[in-house]
Short mmCIF file of C-alpha atoms and ligand atoms in Angstrom, two decimals:
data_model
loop_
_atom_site.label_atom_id
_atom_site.label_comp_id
_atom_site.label_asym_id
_atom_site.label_seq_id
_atom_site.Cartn_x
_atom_site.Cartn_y
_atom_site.Cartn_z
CA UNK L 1071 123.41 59.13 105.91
CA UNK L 1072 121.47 62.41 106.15
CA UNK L 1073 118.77 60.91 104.17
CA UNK L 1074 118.29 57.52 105.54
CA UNK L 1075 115.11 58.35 107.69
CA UNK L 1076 113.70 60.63 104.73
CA UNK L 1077 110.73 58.42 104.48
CA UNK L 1078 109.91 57.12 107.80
CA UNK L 1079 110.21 61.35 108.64
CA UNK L 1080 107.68 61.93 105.89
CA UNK L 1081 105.31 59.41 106.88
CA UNK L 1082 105.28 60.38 110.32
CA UNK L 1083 104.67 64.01 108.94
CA UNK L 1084 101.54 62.76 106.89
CA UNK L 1085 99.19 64.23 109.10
CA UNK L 1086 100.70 67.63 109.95
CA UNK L 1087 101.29 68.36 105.76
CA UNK L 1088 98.26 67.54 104.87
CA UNK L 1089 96.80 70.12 107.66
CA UNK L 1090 98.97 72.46 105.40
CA UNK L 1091 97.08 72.10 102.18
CA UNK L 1092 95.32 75.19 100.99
CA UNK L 1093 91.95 73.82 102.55
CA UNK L 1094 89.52 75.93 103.75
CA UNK L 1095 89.74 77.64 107.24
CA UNK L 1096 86.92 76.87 110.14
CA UNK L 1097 84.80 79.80 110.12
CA UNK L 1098 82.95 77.65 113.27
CA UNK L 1099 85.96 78.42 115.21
CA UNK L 1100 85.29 78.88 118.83
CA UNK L 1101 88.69 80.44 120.00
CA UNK L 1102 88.94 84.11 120.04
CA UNK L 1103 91.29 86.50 117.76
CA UNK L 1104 93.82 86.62 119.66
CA UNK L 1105 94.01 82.87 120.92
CA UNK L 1106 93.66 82.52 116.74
CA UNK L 1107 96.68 84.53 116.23
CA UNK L 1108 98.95 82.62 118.07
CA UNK L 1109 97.97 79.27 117.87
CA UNK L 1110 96.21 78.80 113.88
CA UNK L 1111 98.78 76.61 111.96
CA UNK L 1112 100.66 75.29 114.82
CA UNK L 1113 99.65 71.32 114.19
CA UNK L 1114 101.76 71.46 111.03
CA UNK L 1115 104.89 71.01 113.38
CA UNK L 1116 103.78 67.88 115.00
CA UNK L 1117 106.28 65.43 114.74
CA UNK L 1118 109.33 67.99 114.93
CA UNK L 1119 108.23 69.20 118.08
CA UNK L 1120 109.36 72.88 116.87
CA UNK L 1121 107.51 75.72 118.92
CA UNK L 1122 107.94 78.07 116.09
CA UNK L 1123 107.93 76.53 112.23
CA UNK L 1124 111.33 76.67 110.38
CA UNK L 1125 111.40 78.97 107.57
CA UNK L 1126 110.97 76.55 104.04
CA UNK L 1127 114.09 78.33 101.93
CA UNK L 1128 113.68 75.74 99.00
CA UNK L 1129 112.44 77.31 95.56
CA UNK L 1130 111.60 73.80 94.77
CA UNK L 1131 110.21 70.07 96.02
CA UNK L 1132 110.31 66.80 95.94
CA UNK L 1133 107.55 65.34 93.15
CA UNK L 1134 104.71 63.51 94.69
CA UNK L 1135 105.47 64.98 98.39
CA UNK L 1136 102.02 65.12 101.21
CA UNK L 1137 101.91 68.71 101.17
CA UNK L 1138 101.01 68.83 97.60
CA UNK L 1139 104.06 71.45 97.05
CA UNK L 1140 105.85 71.48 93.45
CA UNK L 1141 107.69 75.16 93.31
CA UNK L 1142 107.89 77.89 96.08
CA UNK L 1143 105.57 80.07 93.29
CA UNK L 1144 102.43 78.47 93.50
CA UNK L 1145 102.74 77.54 97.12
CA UNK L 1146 105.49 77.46 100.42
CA UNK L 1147 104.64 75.89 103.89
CA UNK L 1148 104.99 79.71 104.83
CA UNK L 1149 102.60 80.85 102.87
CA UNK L 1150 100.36 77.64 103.79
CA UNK L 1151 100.52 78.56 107.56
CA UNK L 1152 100.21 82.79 107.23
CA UNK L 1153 97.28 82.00 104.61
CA UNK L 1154 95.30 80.04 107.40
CA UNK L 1155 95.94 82.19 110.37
CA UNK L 1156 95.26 85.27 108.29
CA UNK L 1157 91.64 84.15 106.85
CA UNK L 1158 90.69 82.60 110.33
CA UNK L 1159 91.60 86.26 111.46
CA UNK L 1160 89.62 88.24 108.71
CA UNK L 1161 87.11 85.82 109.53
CA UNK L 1162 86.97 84.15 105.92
CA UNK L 1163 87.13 80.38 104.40
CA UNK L 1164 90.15 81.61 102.11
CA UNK L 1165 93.40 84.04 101.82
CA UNK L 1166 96.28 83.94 99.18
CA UNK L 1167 99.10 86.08 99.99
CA UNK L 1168 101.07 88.02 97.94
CA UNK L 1169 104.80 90.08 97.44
CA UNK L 1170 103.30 92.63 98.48
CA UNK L 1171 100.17 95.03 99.24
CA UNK L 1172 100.74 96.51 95.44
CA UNK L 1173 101.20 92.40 94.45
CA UNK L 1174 97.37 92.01 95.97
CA UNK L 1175 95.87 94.98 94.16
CA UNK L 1176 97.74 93.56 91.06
CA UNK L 1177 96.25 90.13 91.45
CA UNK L 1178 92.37 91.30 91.62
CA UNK L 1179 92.40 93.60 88.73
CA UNK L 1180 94.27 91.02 86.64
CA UNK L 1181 90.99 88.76 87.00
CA UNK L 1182 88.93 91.87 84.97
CA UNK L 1183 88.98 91.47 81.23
CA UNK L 1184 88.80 94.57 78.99
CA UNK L 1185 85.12 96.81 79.20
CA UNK L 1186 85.05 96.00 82.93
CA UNK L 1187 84.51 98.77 85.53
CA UNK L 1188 85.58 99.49 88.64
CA UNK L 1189 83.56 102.23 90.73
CA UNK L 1190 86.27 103.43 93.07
CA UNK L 1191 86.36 105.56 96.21
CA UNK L 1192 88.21 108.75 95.35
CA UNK L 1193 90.56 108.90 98.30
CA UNK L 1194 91.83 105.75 97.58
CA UNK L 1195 96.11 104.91 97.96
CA UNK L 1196 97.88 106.70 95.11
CA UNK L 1197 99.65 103.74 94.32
CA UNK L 1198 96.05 101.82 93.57
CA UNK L 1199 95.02 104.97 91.47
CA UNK L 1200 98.52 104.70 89.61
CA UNK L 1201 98.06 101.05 89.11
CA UNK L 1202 94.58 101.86 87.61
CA UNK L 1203 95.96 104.73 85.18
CA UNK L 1204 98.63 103.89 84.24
CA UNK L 1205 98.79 99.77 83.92
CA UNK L 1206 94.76 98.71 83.73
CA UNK L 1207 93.07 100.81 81.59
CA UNK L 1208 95.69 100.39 78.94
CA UNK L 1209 94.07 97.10 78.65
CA UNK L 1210 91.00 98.22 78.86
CA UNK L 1211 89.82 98.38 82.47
CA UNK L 1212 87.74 101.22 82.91
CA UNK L 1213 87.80 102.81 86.34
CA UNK L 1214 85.09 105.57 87.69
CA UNK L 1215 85.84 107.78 91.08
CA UNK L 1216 82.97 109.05 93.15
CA UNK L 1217 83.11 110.27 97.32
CA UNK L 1218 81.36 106.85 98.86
CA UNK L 1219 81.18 108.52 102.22
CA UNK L 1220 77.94 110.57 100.34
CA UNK L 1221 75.06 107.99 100.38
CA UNK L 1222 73.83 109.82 97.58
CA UNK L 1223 76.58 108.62 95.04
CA UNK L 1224 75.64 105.14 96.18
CA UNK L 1225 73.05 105.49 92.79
CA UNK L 1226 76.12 105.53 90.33
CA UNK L 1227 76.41 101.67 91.10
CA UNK L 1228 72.92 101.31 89.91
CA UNK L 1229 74.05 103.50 87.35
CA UNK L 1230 76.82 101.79 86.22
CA UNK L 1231 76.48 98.41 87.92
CA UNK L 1232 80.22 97.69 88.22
CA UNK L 1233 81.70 94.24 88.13
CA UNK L 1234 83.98 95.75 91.55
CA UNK L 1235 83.02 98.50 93.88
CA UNK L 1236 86.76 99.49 95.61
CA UNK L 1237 86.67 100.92 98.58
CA UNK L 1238 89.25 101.38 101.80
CA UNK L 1239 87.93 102.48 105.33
CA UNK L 1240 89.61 104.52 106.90
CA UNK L 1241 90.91 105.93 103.82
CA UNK L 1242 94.61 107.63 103.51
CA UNK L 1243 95.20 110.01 104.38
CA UNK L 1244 92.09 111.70 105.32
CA UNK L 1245 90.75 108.74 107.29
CA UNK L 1246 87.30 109.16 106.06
CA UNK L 1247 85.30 106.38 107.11
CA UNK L 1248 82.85 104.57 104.64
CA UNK L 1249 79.88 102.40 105.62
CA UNK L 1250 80.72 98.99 104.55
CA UNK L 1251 77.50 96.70 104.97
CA UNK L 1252 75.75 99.47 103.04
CA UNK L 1253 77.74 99.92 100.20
CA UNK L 1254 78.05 96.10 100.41
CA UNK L 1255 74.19 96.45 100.44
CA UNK L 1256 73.96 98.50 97.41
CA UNK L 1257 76.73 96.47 95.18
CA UNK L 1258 75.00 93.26 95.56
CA UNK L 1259 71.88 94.49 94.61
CA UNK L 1260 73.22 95.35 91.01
CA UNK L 1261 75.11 92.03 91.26
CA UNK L 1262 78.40 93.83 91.67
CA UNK L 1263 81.02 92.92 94.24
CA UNK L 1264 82.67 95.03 96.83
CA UNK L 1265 86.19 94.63 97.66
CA UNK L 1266 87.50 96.37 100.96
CA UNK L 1267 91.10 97.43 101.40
CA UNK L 1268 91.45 96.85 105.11
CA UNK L 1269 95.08 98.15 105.42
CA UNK L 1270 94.49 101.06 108.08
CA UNK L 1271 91.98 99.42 110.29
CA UNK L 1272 93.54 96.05 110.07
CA UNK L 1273 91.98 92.15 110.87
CA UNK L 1274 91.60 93.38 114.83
CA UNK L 1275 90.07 96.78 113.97
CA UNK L 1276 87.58 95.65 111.15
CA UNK L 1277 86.61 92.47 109.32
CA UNK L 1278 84.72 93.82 106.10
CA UNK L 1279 83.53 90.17 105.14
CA UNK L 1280 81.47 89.79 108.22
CA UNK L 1281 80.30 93.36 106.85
CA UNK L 1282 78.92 91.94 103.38
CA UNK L 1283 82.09 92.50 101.86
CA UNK L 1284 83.36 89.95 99.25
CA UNK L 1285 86.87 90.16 99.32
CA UNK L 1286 89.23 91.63 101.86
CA UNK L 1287 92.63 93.06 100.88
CA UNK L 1288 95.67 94.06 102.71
CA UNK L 1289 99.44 95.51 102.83
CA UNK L 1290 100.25 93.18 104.99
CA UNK L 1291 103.46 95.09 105.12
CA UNK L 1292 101.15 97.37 107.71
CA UNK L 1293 99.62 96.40 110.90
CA UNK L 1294 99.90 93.02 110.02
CA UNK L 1295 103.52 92.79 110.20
CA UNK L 1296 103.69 95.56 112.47
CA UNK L 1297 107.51 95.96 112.29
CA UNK L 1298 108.64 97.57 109.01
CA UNK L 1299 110.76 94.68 107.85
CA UNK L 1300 109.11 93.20 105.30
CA UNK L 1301 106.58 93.51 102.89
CA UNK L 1302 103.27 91.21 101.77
CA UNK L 1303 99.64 91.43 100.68
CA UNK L 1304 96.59 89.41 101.49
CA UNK L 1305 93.51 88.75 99.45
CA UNK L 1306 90.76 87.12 102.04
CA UNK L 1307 87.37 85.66 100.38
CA UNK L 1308 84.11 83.41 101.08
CA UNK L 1309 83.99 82.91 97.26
CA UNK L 1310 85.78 79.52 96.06
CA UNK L 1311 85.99 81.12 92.89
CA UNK L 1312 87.48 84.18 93.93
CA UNK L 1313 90.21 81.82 95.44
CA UNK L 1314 90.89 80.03 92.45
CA UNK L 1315 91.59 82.80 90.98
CA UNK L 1316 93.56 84.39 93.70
CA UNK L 1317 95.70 81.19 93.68
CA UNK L 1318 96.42 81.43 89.72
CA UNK L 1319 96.97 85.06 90.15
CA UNK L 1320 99.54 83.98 92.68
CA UNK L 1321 101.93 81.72 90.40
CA UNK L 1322 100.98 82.22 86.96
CA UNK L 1323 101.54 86.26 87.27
CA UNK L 1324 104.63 85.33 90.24
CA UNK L 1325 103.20 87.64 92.89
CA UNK L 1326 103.88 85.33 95.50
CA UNK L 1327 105.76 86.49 98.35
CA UNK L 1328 109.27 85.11 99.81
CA UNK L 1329 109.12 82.36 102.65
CA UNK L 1330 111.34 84.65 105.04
CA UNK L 1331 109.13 88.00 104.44
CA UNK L 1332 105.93 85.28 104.96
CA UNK L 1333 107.28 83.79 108.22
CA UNK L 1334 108.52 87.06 109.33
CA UNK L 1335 104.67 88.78 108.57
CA UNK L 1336 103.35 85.65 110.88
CA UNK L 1337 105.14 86.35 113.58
CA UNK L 1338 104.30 89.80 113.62
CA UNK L 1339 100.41 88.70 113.09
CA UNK L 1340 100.86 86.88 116.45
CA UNK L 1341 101.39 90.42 118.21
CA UNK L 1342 98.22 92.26 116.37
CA UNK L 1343 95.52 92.08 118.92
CA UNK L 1344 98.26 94.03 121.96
CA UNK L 1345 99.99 96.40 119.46
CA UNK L 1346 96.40 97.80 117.78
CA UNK L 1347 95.43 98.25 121.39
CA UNK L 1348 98.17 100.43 121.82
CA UNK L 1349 97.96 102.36 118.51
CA UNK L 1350 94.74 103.01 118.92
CA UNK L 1351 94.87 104.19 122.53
CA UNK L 1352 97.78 106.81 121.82
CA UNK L 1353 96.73 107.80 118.83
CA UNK L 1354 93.01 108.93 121.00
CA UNK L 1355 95.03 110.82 123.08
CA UNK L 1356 97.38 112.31 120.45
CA UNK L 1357 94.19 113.29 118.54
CA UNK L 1358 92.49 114.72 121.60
CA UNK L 1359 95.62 116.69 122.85
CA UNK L 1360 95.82 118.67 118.72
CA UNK L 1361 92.03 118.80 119.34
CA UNK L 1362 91.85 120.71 122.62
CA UNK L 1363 95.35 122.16 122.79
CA UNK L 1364 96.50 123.67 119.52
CA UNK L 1365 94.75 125.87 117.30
CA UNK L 1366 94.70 123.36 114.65
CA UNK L 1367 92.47 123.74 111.87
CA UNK L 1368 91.18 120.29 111.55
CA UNK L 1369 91.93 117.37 114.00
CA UNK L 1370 90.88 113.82 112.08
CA UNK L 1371 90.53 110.77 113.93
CA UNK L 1372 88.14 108.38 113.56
CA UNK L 1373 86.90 108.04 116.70
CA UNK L 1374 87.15 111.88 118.00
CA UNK L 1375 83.49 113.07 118.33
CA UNK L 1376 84.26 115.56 115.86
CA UNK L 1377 85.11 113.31 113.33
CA UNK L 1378 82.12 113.41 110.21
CA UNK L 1379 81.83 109.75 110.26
CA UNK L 1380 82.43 108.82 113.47
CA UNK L 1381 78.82 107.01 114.39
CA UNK L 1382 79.60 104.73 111.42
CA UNK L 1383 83.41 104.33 112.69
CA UNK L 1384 82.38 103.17 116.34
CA UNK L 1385 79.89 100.80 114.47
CA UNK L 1386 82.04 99.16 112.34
CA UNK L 1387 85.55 99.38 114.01
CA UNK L 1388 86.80 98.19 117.54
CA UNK L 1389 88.82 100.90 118.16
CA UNK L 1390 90.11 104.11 115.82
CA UNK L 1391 93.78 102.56 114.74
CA UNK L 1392 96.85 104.19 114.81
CA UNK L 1393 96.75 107.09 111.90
CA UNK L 1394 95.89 110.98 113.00
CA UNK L 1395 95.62 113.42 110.49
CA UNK L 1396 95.75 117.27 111.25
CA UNK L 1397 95.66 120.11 108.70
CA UNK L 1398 97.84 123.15 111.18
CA UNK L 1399 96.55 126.09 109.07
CA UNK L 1400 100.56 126.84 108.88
CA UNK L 1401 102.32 128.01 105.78
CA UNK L 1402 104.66 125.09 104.41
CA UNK L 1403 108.04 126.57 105.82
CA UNK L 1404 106.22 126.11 109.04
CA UNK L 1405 105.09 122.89 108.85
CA UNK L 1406 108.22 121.95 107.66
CA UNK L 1407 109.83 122.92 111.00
CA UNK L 1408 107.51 121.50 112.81
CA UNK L 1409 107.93 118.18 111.41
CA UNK L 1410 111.79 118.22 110.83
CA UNK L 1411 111.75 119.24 114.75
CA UNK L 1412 110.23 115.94 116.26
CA UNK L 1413 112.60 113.61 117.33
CA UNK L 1414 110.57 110.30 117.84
CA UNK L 1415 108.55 110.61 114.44
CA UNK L 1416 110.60 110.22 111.75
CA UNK L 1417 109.51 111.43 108.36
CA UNK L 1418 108.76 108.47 106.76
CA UNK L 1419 106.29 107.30 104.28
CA UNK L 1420 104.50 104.17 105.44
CA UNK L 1421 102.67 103.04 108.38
CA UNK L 1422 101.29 100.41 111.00
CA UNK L 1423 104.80 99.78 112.80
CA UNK L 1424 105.50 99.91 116.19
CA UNK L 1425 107.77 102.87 116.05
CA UNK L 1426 105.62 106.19 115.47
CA UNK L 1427 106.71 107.99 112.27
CA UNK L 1428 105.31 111.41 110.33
CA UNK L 1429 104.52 112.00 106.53
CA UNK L 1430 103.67 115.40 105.44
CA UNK L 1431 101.60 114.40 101.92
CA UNK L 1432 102.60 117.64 100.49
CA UNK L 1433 106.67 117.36 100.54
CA UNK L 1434 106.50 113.51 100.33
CA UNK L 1435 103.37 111.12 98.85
CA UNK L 1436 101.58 113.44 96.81
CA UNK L 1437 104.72 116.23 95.90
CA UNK L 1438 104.07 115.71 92.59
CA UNK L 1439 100.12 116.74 92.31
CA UNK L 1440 100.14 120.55 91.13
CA UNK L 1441 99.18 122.45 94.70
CA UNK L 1442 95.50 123.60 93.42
CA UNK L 1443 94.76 119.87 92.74
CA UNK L 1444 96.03 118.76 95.77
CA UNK L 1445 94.26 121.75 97.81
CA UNK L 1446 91.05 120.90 96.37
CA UNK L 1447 90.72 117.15 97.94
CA UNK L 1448 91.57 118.86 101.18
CA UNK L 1449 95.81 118.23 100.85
CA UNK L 1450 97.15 121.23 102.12
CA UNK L 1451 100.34 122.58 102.51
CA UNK L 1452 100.04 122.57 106.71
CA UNK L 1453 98.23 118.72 106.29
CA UNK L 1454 100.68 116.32 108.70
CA UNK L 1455 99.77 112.67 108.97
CA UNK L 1456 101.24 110.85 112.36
CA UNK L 1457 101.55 106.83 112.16
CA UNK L 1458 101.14 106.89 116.13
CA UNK L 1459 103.34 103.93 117.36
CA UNK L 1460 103.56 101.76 120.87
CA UNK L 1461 105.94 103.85 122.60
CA UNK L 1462 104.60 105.39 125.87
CA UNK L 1463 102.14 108.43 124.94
CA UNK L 1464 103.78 110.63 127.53
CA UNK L 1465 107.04 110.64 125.37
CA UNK L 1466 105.03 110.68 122.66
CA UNK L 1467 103.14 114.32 123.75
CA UNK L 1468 106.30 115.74 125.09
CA UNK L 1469 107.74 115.26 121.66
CA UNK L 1470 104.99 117.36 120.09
CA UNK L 1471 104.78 119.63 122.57
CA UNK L 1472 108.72 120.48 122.29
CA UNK L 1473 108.36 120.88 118.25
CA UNK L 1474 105.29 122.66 118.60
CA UNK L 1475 106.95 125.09 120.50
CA UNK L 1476 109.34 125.92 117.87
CA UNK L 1477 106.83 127.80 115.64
C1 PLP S 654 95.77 101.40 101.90
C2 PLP S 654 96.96 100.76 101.26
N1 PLP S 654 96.77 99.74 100.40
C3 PLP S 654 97.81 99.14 99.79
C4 PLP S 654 99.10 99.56 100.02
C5 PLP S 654 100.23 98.91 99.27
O1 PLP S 654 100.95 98.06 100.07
P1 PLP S 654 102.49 97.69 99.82
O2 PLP S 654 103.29 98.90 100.11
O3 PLP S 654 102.69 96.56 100.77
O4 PLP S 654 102.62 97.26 98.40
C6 PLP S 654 99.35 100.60 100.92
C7 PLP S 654 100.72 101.05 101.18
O5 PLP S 654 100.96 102.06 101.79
C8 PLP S 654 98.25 101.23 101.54
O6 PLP S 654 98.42 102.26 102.38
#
């Protein structure tokens, strides 16, 4: 009985799955981001009349079906719909998504064959560097670190004309800010392609592809999501190549991500454009208060005055996103106090949620670089990096204020 209208309901669903394919998204669009957000992908549910799409919990599908779908690891409705709104929202024809952030990073180095080089940003995420060290260049992936926020190391790419120039911007956790369109500027020219991590600006803060970029990557388990309960990666491109191979990088090396984490990342995606607002405007005024009211050594924030970068930063972001970074010019038993003191930021590693939480690189994320090493990229022992969240900044101060107060 269940299945007596099976094919009258699939018929009558023709139109909606075939909206689902992979096809490439408008980049003609007229809405704006935010009207994107919450509306891309919701046609699919015509003829259900659902507000909100189910979740698809099947690992597998009926042979021959609209949608084109065989097995949940080369392709999901959830995926379908957080793919769309996700490369309408970087502002790119394609996006594949992935497990996870790591999952993304995974699935564009797999595409280089052994004797290809990467020219990579040194502050880059440790977990990219270990990926590179300790899983890539066994197969022969060769990888080369310079500082890309010195125009003057823009030569090693004519140098060395990479096949990928890896950058992020703001970087993590010193948030220096690198000039896309020009290193985008300089890659092409040697016919080498630039690939932007996006993770700490985010689609709402920075779209590197209408920068020159060629492919945009994310944790989607960040800003994206917003909510620290679940995890995903993105891979945006205008290259249909690039999307092939994201696509076989997706099910032939089963990076995919599940359909719950997928549907849970799209509704968080829905939210982006109102919660970066509010990062970004208490993280300002976190960043200003350390600024003008503590001795701190070194306030970062991308868009404080002070900041080294900051003409490129208001050029290429919207706003300055939710990460602050101050060194205290404390000893570590200090800064250890000071963090262990504040009551509404946790010390947690991650970032991008909507609760405000506090790393301290030198106990936590990079504890096991020897201390010199660390000290000599600017990692000290007083360095504390906020993840400023939504909650109202007066708390927020009043919190820091209380723990400062302890030392
Ligand atoms: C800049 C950046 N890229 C990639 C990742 C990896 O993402 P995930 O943790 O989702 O694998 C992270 C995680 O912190 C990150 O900060």
């Amino acid at each position: 009985m269940a299945f007596c209208c099976h094919h009258s309901s699939l018929k009558s669903l023709q139109t909606t799955y075939s909206a689902m394919k992979n096809e490439a998204t408008e980049p003609s669009s007229p809405e704006r981001f935010e009207t994107r957000a919450v509306h891309t992908g919701h046609d699919y549910v015509a003829g259900t009349g659902a507000i909100i799409p189910p979740v698809y919990l099947t690992s597998t599908f009926e042979y021959g079906n609209e949608g084109g779908f065989d097995y949940t690891r080369s392709g999901n409705p959830n995926f379908r719909l957080l793919e769309r709104t996700l490369a309408s929202l970087e502002s790119a024809q394609h996006a594949t998504v992935f497990g996870s952030g790591v999952a993304a990073i995974t699935a564009v180095v797999s595409t280089l064959k052994s004797g290809d080089l990467v020219l990579a940003e040194e502050n880059i995420y440790g977990c990219t560097f270990r990926l590179f060290a300790q899983v890539f260049e066994k197969f022969g992936v060769k990888i080369i670190y310079t500082d890309l926020s010195d125009p003057a190391n823009f030569e090693l790419i004519k140098t060395h004309q990479p096949t990928l120039v890896w950058i992020e911007s703001p970087t993590n956790p010193l948030l220096k800010i690198l000039d896309i369109q020009a290193i985008a500027d300089a890659a092409h020219q040697q016919n080498s392609l630039l690939l932007v991590d996006n993770t700490f600006a985010s689609s709402y803060l920075q779209r590197p592809l209408e920068l020159g970029a060629d492919l945009s990557l994310l944790s989607t388990t960040k800003y994206s999501n917003g909510h620290s309960d679940a995890l995903g990666g993105v891979v945006c491109t205008n290259h249909d190549e690039w999307q092939d191979k994201m696509i076989f990088a997706q099910k032939a090396l089963g990076l995919q991500p599940s359909p719950f984490d997928s549907w849970l990342i799209l509704r968080g995606v829905k939210t982006q454009s109102l919660r970066m607002e509010r990062h970004s405007s208490n993280a300002l005024e976190l960043a200003r208060f350390l600024e003008q009211q503590t001795s701190a050594r070194r306030v970062l924030y991308p868009f404080l005055e002070s900041h080294p970068q900051y003409e490129i930063a208001i050029r290429q972001m919207r706003s300055g996103s939710g990460i602050v970074t101050v060194d205290f010019d404390w000893d570590l038993e200090q800064t250890l106090q000071f963090v262990e003191s504040l009551r509404y930021f946790p010390k947690a590693e991650s970032l991008g949620g909507i609760e405000s939480l506090c790393c301290h690189p030198a106990s936590m994320t990079h504890a096991a670089i020897p201390k010199a090493t660390r000290e000599a990229v600017g990692i000290t022992d007083s360095l504390v990096r906020f993840s400023v969240g939504i909650e109202n900044i007066v708390d927020l101060l009043d919190d820091i204020r209380q723990a400062l107060a302890k030392i």
